[in-house]
Short mmCIF file of C-alpha atoms in Angstrom, two decimals:
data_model
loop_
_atom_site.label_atom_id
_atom_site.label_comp_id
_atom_site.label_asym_id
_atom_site.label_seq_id
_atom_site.Cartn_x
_atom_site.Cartn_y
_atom_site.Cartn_z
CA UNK O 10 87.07 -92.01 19.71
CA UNK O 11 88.04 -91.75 16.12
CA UNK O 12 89.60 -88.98 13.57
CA UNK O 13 89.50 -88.41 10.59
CA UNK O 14 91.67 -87.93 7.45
CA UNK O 15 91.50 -84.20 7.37
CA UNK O 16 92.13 -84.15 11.15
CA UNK O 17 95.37 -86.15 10.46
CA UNK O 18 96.63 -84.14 7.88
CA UNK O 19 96.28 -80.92 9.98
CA UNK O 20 97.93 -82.70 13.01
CA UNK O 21 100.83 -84.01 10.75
CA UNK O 22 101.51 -79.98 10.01
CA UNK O 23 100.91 -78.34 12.98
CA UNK O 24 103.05 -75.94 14.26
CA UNK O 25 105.00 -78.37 16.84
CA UNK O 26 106.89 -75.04 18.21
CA UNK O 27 103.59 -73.16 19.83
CA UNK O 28 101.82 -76.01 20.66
CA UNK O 29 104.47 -76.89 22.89
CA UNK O 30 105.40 -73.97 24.10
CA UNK O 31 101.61 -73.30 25.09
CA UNK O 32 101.22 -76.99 26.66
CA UNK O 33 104.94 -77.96 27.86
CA UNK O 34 106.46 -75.01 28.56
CA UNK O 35 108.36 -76.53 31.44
CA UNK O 36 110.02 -79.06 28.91
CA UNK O 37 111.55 -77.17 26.24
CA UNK O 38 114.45 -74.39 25.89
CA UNK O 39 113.80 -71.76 23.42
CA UNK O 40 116.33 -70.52 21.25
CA UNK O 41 115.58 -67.91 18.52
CA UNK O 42 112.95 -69.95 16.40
CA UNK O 43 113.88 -72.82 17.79
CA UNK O 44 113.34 -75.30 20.55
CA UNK O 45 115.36 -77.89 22.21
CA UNK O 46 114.14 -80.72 24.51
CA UNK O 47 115.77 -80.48 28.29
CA UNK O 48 115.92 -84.14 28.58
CA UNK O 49 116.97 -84.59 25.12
CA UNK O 50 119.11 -81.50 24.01
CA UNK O 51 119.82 -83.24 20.46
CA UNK O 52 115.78 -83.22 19.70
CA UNK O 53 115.26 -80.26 17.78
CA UNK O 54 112.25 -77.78 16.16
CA UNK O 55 111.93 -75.17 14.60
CA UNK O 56 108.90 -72.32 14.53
CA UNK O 57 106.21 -72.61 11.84
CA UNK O 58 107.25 -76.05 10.71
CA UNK O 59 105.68 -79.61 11.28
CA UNK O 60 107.82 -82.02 12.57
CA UNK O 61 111.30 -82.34 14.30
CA UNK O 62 115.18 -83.82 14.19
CA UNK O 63 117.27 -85.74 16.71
CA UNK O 64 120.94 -84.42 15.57
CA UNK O 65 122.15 -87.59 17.78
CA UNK O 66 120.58 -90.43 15.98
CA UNK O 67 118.92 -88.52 13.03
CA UNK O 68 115.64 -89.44 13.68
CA UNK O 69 112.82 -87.30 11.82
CA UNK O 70 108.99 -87.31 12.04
CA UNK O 71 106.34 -84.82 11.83
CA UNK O 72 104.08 -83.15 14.40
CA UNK O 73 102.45 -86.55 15.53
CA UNK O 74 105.45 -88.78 15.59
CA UNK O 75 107.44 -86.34 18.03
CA UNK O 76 104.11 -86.20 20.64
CA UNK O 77 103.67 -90.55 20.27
CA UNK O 78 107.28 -90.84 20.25
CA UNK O 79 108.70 -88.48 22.56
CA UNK O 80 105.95 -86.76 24.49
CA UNK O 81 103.95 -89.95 25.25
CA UNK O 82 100.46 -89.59 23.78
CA UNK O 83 98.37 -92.05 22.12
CA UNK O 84 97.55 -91.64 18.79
CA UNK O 85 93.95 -90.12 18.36
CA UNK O 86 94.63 -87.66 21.83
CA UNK O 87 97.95 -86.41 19.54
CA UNK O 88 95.65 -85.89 16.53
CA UNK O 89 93.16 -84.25 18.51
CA UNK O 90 95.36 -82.06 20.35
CA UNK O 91 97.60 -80.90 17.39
CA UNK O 92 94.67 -80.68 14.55
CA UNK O 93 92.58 -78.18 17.07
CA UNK O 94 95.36 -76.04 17.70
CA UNK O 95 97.00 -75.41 14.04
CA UNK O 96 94.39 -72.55 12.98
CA UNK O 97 95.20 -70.32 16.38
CA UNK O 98 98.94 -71.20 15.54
CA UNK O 99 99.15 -69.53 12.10
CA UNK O 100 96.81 -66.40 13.52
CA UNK O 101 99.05 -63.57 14.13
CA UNK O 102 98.12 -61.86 17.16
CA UNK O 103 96.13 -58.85 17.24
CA UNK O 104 97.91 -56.61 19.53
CA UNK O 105 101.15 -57.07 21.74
CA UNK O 106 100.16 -56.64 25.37
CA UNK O 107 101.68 -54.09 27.83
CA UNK O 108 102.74 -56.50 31.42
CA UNK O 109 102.95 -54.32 34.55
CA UNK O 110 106.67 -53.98 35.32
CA UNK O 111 108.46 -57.10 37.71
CA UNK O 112 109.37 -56.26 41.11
CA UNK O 113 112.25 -58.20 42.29
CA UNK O 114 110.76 -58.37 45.42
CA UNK O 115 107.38 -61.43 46.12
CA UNK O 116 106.45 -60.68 49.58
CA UNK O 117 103.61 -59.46 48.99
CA UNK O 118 102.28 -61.86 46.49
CA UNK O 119 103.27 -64.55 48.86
CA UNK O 120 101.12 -62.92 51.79
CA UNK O 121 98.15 -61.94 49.78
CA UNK O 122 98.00 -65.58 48.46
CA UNK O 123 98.84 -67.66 51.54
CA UNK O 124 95.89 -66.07 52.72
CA UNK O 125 94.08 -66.93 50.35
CA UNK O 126 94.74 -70.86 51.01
CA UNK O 127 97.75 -71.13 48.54
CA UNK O 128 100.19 -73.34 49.65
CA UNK O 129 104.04 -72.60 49.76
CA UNK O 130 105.15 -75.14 47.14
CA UNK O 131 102.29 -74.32 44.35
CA UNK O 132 103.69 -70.68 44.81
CA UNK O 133 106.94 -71.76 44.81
CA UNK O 134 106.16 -73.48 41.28
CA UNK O 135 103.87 -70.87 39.58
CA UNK O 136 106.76 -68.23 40.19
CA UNK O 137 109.93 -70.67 39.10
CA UNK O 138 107.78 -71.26 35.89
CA UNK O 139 107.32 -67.39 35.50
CA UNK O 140 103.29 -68.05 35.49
CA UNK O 141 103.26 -65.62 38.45
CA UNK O 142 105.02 -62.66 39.78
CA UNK O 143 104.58 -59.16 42.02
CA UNK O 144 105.24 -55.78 40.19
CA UNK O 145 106.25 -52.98 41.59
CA UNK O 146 102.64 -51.74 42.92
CA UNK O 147 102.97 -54.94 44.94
CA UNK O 148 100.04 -56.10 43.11
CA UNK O 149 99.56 -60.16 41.65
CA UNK O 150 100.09 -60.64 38.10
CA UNK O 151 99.65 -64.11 37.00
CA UNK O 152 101.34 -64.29 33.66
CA UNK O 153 100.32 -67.10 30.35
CA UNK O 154 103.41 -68.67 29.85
CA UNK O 155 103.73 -67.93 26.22
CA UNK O 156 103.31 -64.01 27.40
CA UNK O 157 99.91 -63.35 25.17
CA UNK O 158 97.46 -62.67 28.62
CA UNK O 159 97.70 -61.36 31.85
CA UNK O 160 95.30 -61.52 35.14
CA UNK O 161 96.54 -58.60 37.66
CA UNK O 162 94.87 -58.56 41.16
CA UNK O 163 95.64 -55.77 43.94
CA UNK O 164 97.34 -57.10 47.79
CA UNK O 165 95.94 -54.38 49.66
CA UNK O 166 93.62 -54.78 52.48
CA UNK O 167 90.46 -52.53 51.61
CA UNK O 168 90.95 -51.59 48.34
CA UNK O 169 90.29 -54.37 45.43
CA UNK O 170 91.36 -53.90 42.38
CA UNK O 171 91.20 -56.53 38.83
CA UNK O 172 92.53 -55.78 36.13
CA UNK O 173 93.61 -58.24 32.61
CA UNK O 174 95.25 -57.88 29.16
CA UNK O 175 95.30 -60.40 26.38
CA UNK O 176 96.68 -60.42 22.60
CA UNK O 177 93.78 -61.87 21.15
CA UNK O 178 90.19 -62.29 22.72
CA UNK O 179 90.58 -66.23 23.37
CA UNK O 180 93.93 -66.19 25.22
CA UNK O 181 93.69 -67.56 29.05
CA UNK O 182 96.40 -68.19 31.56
CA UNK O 183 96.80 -71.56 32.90
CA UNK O 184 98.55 -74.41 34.90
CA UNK O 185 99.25 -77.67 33.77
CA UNK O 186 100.86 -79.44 36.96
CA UNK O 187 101.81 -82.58 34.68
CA UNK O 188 103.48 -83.42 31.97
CA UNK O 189 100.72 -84.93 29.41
CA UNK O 190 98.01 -83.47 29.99
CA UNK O 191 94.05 -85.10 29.03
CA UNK O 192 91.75 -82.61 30.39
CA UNK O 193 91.20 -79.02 31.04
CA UNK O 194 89.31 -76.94 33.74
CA UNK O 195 87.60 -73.93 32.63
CA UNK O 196 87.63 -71.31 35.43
CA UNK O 197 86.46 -67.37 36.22
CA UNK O 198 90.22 -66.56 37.46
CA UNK O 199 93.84 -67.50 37.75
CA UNK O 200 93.15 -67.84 41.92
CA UNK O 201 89.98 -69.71 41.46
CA UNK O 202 91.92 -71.76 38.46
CA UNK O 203 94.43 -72.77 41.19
CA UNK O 204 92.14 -73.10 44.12
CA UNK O 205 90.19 -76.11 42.36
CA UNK O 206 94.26 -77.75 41.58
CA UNK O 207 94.68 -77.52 45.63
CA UNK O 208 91.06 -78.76 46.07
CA UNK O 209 91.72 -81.69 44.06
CA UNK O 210 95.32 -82.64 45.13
CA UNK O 211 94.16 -82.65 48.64
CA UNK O 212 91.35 -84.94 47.57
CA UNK O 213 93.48 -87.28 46.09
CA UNK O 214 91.86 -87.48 43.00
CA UNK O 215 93.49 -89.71 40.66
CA UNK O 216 93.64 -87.44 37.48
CA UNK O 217 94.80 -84.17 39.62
CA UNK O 218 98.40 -83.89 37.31
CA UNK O 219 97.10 -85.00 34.09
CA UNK O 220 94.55 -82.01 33.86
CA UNK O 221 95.39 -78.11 33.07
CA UNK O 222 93.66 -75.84 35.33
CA UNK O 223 92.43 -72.11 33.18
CA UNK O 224 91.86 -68.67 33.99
CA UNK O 225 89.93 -66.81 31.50
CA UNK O 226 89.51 -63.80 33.18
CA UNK O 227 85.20 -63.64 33.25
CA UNK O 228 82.59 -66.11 32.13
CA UNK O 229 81.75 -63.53 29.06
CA UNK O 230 84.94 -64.87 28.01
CA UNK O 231 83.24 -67.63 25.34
CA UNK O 232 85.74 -67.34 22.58
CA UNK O 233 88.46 -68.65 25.48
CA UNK O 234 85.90 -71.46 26.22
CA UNK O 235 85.68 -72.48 22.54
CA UNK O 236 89.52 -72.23 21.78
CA UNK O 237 90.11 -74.80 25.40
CA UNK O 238 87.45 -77.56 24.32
CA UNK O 239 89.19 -77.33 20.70
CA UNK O 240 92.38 -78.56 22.25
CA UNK O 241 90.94 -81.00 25.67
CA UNK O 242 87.97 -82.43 26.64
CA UNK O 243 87.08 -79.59 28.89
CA UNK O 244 84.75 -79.19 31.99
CA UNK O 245 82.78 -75.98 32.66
CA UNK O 246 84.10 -75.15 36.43
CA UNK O 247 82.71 -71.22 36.43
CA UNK O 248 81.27 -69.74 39.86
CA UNK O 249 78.05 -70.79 41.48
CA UNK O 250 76.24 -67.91 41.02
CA UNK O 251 73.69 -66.22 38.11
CA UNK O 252 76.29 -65.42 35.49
CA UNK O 253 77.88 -69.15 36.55
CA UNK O 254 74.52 -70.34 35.39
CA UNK O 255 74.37 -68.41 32.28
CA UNK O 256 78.34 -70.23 31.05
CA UNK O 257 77.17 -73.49 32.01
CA UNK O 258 73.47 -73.17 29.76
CA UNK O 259 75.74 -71.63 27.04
CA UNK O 260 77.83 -74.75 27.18
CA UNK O 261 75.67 -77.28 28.24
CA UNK O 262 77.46 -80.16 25.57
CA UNK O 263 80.35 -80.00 28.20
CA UNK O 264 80.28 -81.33 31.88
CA UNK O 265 80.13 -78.95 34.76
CA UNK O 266 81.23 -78.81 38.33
CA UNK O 267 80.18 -76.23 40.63
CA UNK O 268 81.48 -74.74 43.67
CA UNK O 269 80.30 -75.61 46.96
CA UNK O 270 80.28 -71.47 47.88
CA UNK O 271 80.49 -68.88 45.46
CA UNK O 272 83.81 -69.89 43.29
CA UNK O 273 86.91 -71.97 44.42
CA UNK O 274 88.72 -69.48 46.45
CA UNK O 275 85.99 -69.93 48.52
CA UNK O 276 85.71 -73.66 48.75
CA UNK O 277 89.63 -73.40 49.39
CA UNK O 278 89.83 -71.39 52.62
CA UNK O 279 86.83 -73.26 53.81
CA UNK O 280 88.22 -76.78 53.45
CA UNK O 281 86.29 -78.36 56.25
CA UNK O 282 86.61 -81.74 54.85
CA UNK O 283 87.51 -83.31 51.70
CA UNK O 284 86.19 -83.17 48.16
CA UNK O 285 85.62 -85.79 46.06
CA UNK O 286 85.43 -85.05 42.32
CA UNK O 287 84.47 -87.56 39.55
CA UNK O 288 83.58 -86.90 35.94
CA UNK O 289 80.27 -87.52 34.37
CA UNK O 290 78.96 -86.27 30.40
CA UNK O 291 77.91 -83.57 29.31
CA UNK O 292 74.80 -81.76 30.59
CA UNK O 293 75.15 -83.49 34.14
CA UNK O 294 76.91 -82.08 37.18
CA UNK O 295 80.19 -83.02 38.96
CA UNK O 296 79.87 -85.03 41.67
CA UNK O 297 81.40 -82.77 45.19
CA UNK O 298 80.84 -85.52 48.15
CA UNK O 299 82.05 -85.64 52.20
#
């Protein structure tokens, strides 16, 4: 894989502050318009600007040093990564979303998801990282970490109820269980989004961590699916059903994997036996074997 010229030029610029804080949030303190690294407290950036400081040994760079330096990318995945992402940075959003007010209470966010086959620790996380929470209609909100989108599902027996709220019509919520991420899977919801993570750790697939795992809140969601594959090689991971099929023919340049049931919660709670998940090109299935 290659880049070009232009692609390093836009990488060199990009705003280092909200690409990190959309891929890394777990990494970075924010203070005002600026970011510190935990690790590294002297590491320093600031919003809108393309590159960084180390007050401790007054190291510089721009956008592309700090990621091959600091945040361990190669090269040509840094250029990719921050070239794709510098138009959405300098878009201001189109309208501030409205999150359902924070209970102080998770309860029932932990019982409605438990059932659901979500384990103890991945709840555990999602909530410490603020990426979920209960409000006070005991209902799920899963939150984006940079607070632009919002996927809200009802806990009560009997009585469903879906409901979302983004900034702009390509935000998504997602999960990114490592540190340095290299791929991204494109899902119908935060739970399915989740359910395929679980599905895959208990597989032991190899790449599990280094992928992010999206909610996008409906397959009629393209602009979502164009702003992901901008950023990550991305894989089409919708439901297996009509409207599944429709996203995967609308994207058929990326690969696909499909549900064994109707999405991943599905797949999830029935967990007979193990999957086994490998990665072909585009246009070709996932492989799901005993």
């Amino acid at each position: 894989m290659s880049v070009t010229k232009e692609e390093i030029r836009a990488a060199r610029t990009a705003d280092l502050y909200d690409f990190l804080l959309r891929l890394h949030p777990g990494e970075f303190k924010r203070e005002g318009h600026w970011l510190r690294m935990k690790d590294c407290p002297a590491i320093c950036l600031k919003q809108g600007c393309g590159g960084y400081k180390d007050y401790a040994t007054l190291e510089t760079g721009n956008s592309i040093d700090f990621l091959v330096r600091h945040m361990k990318y190669d090269f040509v995945t840094a250029v990719n990564c921050l070239a794709h992402s510098s138009s959405r940075s300098r878009e201001p959003p189109s309208r501030r979303v409205s999150f359902p007010e924070k209970a102080f209470d998770t309860r029932a966010v932990r019982s409605y998801l438990k059932a659901r086959g979500f384990t103890e620790s991945v709840l555990d996380r999602l909530i410490a990282e603020g990426l979920l929470y209960q409000d006070i209609r005991e209902n799920v909100v899963f939150r984006s970490s940079v607070g632009d989108f919002f996927e809200l599902r009802g806990t009560r027996p009997g009585k469903p109820f879906h409901q979302c709220g983004r900034e702009a019509p390509d935000c998504f919520w997602f999960f990114s269980p490592g540190s340095h991420p290299t791929q991204a899977f494109i899902c119908e919801s935060a739970i399915d989004a989740v359910s395929l993570y679980l599905l895959r750790l208990d597989a032991g697939d190899d790449d599990e961590v280094s992928s992010i795992y999206c909610g996008i809140a409906g397959v009629a969601n393209q602009k979502a699916i164009e702003r992901i594959q901008r950023r990550l090689p991305a894989v089409i991971a919708v439901d297996h059903d009509k409207a599944g099929q429709q996203c995967r023919e609308r994207n058929a340049h990326l690969p696909f994997l499909i549900p064994r049931n109707k999405d991943w919660n599905e797949d999830l709670l029935e967990a007979t036996h193990p999957v086994c998940i490998s990665c072909v090109e585009g246009g070709d299935e996932y492989a799901a074997a005993d």
